[in-house]
Short mmCIF file of C-alpha atoms in Angstrom, two decimals:
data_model
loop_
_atom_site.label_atom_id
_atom_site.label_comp_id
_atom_site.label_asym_id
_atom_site.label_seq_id
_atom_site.Cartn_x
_atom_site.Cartn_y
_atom_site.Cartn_z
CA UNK A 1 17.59 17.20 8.41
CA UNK A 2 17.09 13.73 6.31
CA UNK A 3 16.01 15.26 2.94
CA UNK A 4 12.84 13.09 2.97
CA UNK A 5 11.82 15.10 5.70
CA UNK A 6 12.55 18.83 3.72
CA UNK A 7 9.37 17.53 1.22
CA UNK A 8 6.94 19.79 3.41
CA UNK A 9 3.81 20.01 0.66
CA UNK A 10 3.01 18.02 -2.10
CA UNK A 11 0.24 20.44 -4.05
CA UNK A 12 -1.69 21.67 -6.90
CA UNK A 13 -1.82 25.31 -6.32
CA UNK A 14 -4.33 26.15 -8.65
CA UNK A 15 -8.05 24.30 -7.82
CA UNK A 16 -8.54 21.31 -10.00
CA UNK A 17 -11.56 21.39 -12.19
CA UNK A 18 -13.60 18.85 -12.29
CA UNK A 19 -13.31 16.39 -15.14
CA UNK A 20 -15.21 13.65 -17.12
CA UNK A 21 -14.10 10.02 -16.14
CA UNK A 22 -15.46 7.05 -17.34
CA UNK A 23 -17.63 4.62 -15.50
CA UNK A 24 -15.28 1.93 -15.33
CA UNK A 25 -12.70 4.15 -13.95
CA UNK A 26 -14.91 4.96 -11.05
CA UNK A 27 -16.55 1.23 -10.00
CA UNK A 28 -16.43 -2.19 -11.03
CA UNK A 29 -19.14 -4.52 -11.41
CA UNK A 30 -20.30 -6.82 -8.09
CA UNK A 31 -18.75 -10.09 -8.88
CA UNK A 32 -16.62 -9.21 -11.72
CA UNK A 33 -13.19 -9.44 -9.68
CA UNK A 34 -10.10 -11.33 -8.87
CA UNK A 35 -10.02 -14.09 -6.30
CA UNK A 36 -7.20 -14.70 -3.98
CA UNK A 37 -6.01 -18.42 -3.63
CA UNK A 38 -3.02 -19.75 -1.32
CA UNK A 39 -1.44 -23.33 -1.02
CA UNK A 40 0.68 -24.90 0.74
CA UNK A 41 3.42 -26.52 -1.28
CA UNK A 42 7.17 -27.90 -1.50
CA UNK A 43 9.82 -27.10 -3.42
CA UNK A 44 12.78 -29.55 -4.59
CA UNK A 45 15.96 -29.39 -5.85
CA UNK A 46 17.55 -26.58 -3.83
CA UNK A 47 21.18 -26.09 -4.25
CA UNK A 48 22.12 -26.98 0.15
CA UNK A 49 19.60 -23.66 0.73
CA UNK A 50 16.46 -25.41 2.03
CA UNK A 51 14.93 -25.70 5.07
CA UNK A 52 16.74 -29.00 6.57
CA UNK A 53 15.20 -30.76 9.32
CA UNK A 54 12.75 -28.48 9.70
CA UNK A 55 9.46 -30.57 11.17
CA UNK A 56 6.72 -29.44 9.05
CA UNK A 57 8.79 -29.80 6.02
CA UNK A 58 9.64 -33.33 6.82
CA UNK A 59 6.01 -33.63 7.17
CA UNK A 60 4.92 -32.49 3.67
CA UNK A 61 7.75 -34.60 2.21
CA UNK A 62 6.90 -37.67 3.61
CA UNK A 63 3.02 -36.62 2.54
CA UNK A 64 4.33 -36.49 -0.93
CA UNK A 65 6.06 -39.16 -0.95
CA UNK A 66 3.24 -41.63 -0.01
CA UNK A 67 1.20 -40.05 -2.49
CA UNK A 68 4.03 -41.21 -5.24
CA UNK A 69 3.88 -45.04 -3.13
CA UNK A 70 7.03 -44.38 -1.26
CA UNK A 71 6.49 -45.25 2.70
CA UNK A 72 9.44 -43.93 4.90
CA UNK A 73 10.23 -46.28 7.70
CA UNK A 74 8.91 -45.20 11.26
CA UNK A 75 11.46 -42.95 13.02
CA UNK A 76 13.40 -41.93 9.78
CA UNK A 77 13.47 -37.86 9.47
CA UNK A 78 15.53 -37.12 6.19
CA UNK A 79 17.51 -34.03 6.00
CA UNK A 80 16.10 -32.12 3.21
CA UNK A 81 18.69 -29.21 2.42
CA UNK A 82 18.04 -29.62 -0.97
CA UNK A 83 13.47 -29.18 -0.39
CA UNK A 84 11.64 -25.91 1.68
CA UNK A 85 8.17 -25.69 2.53
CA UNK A 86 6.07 -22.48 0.54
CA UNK A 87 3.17 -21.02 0.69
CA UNK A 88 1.89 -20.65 -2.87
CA UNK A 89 -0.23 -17.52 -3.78
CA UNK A 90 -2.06 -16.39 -7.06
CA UNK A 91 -4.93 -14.18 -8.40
CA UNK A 92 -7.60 -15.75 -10.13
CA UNK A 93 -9.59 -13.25 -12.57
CA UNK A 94 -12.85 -13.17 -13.41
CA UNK A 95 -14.80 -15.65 -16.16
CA UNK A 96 -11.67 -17.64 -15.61
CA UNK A 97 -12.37 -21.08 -17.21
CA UNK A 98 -10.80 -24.60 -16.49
CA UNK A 99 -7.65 -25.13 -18.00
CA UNK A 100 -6.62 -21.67 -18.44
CA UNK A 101 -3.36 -20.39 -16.54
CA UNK A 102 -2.86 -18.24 -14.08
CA UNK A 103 0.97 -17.06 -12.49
CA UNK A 104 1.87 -18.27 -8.92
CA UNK A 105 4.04 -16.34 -6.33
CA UNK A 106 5.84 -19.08 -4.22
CA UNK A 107 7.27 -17.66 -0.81
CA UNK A 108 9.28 -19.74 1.34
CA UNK A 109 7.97 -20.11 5.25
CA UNK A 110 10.88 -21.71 7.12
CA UNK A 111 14.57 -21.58 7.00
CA UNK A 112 15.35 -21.62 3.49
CA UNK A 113 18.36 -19.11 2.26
CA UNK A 114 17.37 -18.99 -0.84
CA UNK A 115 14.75 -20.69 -3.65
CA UNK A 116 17.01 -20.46 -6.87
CA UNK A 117 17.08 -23.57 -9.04
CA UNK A 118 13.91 -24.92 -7.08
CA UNK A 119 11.12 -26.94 -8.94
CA UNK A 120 7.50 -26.53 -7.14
CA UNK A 121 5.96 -30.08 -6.52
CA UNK A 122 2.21 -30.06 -7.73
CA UNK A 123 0.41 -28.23 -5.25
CA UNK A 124 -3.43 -27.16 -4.91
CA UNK A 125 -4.78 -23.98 -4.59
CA UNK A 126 -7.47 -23.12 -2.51
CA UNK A 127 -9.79 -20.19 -2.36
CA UNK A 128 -11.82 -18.84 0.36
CA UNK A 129 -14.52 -21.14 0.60
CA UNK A 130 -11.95 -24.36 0.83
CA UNK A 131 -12.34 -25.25 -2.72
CA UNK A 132 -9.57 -26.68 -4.86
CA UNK A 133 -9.44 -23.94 -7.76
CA UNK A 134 -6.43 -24.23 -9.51
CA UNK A 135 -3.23 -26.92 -9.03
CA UNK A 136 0.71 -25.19 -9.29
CA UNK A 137 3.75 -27.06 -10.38
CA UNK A 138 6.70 -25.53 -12.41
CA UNK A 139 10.10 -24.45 -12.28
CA UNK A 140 10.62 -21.19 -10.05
CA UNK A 141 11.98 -18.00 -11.49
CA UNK A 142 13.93 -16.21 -8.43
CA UNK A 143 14.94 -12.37 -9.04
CA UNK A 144 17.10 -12.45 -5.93
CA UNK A 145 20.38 -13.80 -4.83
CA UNK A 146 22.15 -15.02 -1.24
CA UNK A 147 25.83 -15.90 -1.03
CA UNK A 148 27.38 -16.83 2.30
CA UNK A 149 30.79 -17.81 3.75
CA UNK A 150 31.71 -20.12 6.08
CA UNK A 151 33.22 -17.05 8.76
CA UNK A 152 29.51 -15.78 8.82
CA UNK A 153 29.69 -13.27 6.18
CA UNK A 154 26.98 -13.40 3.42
CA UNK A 155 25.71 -10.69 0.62
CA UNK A 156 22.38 -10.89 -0.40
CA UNK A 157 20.36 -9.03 -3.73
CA UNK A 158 17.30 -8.73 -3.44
CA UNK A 159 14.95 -11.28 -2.14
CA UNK A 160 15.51 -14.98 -3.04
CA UNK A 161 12.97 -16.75 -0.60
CA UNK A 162 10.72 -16.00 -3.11
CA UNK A 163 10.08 -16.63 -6.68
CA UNK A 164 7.48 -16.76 -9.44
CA UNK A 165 6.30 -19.38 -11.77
CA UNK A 166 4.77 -17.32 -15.03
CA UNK A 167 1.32 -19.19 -16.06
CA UNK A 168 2.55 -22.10 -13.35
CA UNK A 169 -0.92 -22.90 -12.42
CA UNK A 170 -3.90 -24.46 -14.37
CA UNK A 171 -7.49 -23.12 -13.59
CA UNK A 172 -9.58 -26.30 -12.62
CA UNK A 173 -12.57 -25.06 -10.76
CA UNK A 174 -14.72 -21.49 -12.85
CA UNK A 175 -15.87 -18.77 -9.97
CA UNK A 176 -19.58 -18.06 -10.23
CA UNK A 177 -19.91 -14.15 -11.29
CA UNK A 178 -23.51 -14.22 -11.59
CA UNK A 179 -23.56 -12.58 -14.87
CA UNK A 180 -25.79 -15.12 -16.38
CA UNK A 181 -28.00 -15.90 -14.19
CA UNK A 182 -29.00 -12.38 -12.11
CA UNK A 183 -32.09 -10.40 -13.10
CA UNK A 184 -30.16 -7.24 -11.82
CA UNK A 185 -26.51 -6.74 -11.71
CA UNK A 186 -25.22 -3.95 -8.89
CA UNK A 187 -22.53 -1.46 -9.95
CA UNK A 188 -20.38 -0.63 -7.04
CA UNK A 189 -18.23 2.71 -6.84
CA UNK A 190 -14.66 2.34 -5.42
CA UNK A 191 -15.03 5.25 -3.29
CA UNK A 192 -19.10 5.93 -1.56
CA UNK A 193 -20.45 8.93 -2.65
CA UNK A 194 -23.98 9.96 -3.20
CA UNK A 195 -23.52 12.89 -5.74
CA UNK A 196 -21.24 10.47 -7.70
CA UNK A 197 -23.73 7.84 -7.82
CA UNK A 198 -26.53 10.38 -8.52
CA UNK A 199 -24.53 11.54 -11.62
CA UNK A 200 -23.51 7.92 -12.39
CA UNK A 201 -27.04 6.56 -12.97
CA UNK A 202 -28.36 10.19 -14.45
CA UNK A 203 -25.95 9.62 -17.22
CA UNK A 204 -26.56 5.62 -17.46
CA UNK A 205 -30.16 6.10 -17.91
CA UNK A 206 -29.71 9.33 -20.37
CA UNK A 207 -27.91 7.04 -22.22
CA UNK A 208 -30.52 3.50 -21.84
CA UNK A 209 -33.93 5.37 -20.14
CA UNK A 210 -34.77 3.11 -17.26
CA UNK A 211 -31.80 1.06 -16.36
CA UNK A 212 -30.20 2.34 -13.37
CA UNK A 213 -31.54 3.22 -10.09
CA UNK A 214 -29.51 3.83 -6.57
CA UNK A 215 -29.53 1.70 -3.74
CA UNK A 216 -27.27 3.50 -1.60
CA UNK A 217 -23.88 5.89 -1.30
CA UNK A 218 -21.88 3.17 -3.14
CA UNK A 219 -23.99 0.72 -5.62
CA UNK A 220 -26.33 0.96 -8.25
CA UNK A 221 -29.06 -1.80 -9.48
CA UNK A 222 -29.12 -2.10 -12.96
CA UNK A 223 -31.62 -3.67 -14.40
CA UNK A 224 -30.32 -5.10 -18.18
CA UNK A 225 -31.28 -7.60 -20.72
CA UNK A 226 -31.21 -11.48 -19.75
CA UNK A 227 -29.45 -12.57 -22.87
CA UNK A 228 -25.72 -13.15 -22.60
CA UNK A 229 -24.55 -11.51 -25.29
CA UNK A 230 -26.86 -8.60 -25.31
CA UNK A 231 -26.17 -8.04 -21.50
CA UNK A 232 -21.85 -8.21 -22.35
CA UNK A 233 -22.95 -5.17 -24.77
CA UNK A 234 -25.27 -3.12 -22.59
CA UNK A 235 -22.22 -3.85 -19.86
CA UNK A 236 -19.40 -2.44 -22.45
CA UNK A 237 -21.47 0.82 -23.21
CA UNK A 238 -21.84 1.72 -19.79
CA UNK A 239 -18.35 1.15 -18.76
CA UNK A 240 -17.61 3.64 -21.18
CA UNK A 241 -20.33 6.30 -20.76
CA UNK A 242 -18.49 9.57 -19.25
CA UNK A 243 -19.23 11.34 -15.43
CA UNK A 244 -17.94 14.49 -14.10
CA UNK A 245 -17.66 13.02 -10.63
CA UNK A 246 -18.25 14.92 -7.30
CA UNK A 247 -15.43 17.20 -6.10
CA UNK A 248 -12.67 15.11 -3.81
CA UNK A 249 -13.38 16.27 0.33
CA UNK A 250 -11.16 18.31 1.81
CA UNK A 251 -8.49 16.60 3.08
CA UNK A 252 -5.00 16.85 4.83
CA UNK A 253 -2.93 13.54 5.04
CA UNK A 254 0.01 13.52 7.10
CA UNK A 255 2.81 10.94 6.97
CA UNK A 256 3.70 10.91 10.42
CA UNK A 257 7.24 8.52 9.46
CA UNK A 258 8.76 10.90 6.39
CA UNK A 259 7.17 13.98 7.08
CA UNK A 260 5.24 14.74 4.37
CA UNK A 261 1.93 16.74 4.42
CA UNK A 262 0.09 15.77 0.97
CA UNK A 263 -3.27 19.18 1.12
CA UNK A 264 -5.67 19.03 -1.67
CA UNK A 265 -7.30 22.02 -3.62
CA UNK A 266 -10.88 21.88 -1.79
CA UNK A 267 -9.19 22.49 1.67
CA UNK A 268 -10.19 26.43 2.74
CA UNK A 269 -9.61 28.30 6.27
CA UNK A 270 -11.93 30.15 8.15
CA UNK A 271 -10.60 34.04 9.65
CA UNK A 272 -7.62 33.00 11.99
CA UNK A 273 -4.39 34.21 12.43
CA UNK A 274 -0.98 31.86 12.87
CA UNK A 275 2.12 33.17 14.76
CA UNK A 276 5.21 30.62 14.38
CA UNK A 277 8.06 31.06 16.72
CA UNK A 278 11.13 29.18 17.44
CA UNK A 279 13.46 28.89 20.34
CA UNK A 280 16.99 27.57 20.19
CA UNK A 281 19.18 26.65 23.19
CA UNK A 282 22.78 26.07 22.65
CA UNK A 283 25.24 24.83 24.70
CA UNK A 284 29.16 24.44 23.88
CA UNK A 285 31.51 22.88 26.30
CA UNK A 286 35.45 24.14 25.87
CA UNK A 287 37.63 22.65 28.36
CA UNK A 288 41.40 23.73 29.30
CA UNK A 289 43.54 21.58 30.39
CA UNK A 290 45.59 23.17 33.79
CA UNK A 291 49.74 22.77 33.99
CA UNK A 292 50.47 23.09 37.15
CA UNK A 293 54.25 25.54 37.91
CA UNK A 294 57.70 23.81 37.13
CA UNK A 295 58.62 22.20 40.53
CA UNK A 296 55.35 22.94 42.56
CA UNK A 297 54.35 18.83 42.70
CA UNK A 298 50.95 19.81 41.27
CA UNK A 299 48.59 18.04 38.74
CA UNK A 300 47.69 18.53 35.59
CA UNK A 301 44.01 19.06 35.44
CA UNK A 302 41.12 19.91 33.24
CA UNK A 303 39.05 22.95 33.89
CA UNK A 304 35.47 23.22 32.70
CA UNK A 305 33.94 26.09 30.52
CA UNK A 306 30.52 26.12 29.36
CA UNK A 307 28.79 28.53 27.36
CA UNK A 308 24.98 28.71 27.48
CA UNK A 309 22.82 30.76 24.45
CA UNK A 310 19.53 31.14 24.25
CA UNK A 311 17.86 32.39 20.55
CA UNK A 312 14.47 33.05 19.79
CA UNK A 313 13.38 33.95 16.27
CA UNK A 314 10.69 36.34 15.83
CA UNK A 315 8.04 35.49 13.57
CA UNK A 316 5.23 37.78 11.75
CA UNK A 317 2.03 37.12 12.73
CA UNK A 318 0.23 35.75 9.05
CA UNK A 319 -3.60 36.90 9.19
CA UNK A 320 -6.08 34.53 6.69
CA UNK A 321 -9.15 35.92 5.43
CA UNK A 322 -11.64 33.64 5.60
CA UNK A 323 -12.41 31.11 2.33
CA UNK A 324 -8.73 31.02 2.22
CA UNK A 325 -7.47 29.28 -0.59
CA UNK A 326 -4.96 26.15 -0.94
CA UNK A 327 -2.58 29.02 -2.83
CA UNK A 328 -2.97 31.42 -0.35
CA UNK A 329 -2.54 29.26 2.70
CA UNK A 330 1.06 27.48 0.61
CA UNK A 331 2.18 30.70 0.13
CA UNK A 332 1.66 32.06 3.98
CA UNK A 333 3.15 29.00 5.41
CA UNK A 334 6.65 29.21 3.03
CA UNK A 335 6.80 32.54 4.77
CA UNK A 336 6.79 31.68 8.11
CA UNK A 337 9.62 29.36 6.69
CA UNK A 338 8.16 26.19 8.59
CA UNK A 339 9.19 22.77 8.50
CA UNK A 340 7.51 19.53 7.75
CA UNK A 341 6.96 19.14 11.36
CA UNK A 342 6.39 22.82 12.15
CA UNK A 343 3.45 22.58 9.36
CA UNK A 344 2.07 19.53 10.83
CA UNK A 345 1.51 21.40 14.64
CA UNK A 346 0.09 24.35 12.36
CA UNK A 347 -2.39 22.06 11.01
CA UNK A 348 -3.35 20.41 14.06
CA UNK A 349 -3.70 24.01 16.10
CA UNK A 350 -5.59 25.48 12.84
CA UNK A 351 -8.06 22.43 13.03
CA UNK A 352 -8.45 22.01 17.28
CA UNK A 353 -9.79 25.95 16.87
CA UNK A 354 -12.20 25.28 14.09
CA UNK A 355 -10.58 27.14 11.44
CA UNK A 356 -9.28 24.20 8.89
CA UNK A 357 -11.93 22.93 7.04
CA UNK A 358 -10.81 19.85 6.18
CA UNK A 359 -10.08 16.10 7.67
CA UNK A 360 -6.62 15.19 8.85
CA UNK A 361 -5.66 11.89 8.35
CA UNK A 362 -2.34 10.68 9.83
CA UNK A 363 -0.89 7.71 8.58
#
């Protein structure tokens, strides 16, 4: 068995209290976020590993190229071994300001073996609205390497169709956050729950009477002062202000590819009663090879034995009380000496006859 698979339970055996966290570990502010951007782009001076003749690079070269007042005569497709077309991503944080910089991630899209020694041509990035909000250029950094020899062979470390460009991009367009201009900003948790948010704006408005107020199982409204600087302050305070949050649901979470079973503490069992038995069929084939007599003008042949077992191993029958605990249902299951997938059909029967209290999630 692949020793992956032998991880059967992943646990905390004794039920974990619940804590203080702080608000900004448990939401974010609406608006207050990274943006994703993308471009399209080329890169240059490839050692022989680009893309070729490939059409849609020949096509962004010959786009560049007019831009720098070069005009390729009609018909002519250069072979570009030494250019590849990317696609150019990057994260844009929040309050980011024009000509601040931001890193790029620069993947190659065609046939490129590798990106080392490439230079990225200026390239725009665009968000999600179509907007130009930053423009890339720079020389790539490429962790990975690909060697290859002319009878096919080739090695390759790592990944090197693709490379970064560390602050390769300039910011040229600020994302509204509505931080200035909003009467009420909206808090939103990263995870919906109504007892967290209860507890959330209880212990904002302990802390500034007045402020906070639910609009549903994930964001607040708060309502804070319209002054920039005042409002960055307010914000601070309450990022920090601690919450014992609600206790997690029970839950089961099965990786159906390794075999792992990940239970948390708040998962009980009703009364039930698990028998776990396991039948093993053998079968060993010994052939023996015939001589026939000295002088009797037979053949030599081979005759066929087979031997056929059949083993069942008897299990106890484990009994839960009910309101079992994550302990007591770890312990009962290392008993019945299961297996990863053994303990995921014990799951599945203990939850089709009502007696897991939890969700399964299978991913």
């Amino acid at each position: 068995m692949l020793l992956i698979a032998m991880i059967a339970l992943i646990v905390f055996l004794a039920p974990v209290q619940a804590h203080a966290e702080r608000v900004r570990d448990l939401g974010q502010f609406q608006g207050v976020r990274e943006n994703q951007l993308t471009g399209y782009g080329i890169v240059v001076g490839l050692p022989g590993t680009g893309d070729d003749n490939l059409e849609y690079t020949t096509q962004a070269m010959k786009g560049v190229s007019g831009r720098m007042g070069l005009t390729l005569p009609p018909g002519v497709s250069p072979g570009l071994k030494n250019a590849s077309a990317v696609m150019v991503t990057a994260e844009l944080p929040a309050f980011a300001k024009p000509g601040q910089r931001i890193d790029v991630t620069v993947s190659a899209i065609g046939k490129a073996k590798s990106l080392r020694g490439g230079s990225l041509i200026m390239t725009p990035l665009y968000g999600a609205d179509g907007q130009i909000y930053a423009m890339a250029q720079g020389n790539l950094a490429v962790g990975g390497l690909g060697i290859s020899g002319k009878d096919g062979s080739n090695v390759t470390v790592n990944i090197p169709t693709v490379g970064r460009i560390a602050e390769g991009a300039s910011v040229e367009r600020a994302v509204a956050t509505g931080f200035d201009s909003n009467a009420v900003l909206r808090w939103n948790l990263f995870d919906a729950d109504f007892l967290t948010a209860a507890r959330v704006r209880d212990a904002i408005n302990n802390r500034l009477p007045g402020t906070a107020s639910v609009e549903d199982g994930v964001t607040l409204a708060l309502h804070l002062p319209a002054e920039p600087d005042t409002r960055a302050s307010v914000m601070a305070a309450i990022e920090m202000i601690e919450v014992d949050p609600a206790e997690t649901p029970a839950r089961v979470v099965v990786n159906s590819r390794t075999g792992t079973v990940v239970i948390n503490s708040a998962v009980r069992l009703a009364p039930a009663a698990i028998s776990h038995g396991k039948l093993t069929v053998r079968v060993e084939e010994r052939p023996t090879v015939v001589q026939p007599a000295p002088f009797s003008q037979g053949r030599t042949t081979v005759e066929q034995n087979s031997t056929l077992a059949v083993e069942e191993e008897k299990r106890a029958v484990m009994l839960f009380k009910g309101g079992a605990s994550l302990a007591r249902v770890v312990d009962a299951l290392n008993l019945l000496g299961v297996t990863p997938s053994d303990l995921v059909a014990i799951l599945e029967a203990l939850k089709q006859a009502g007696a897991l209290k939890a969700e399964m999630v299978v991913i």
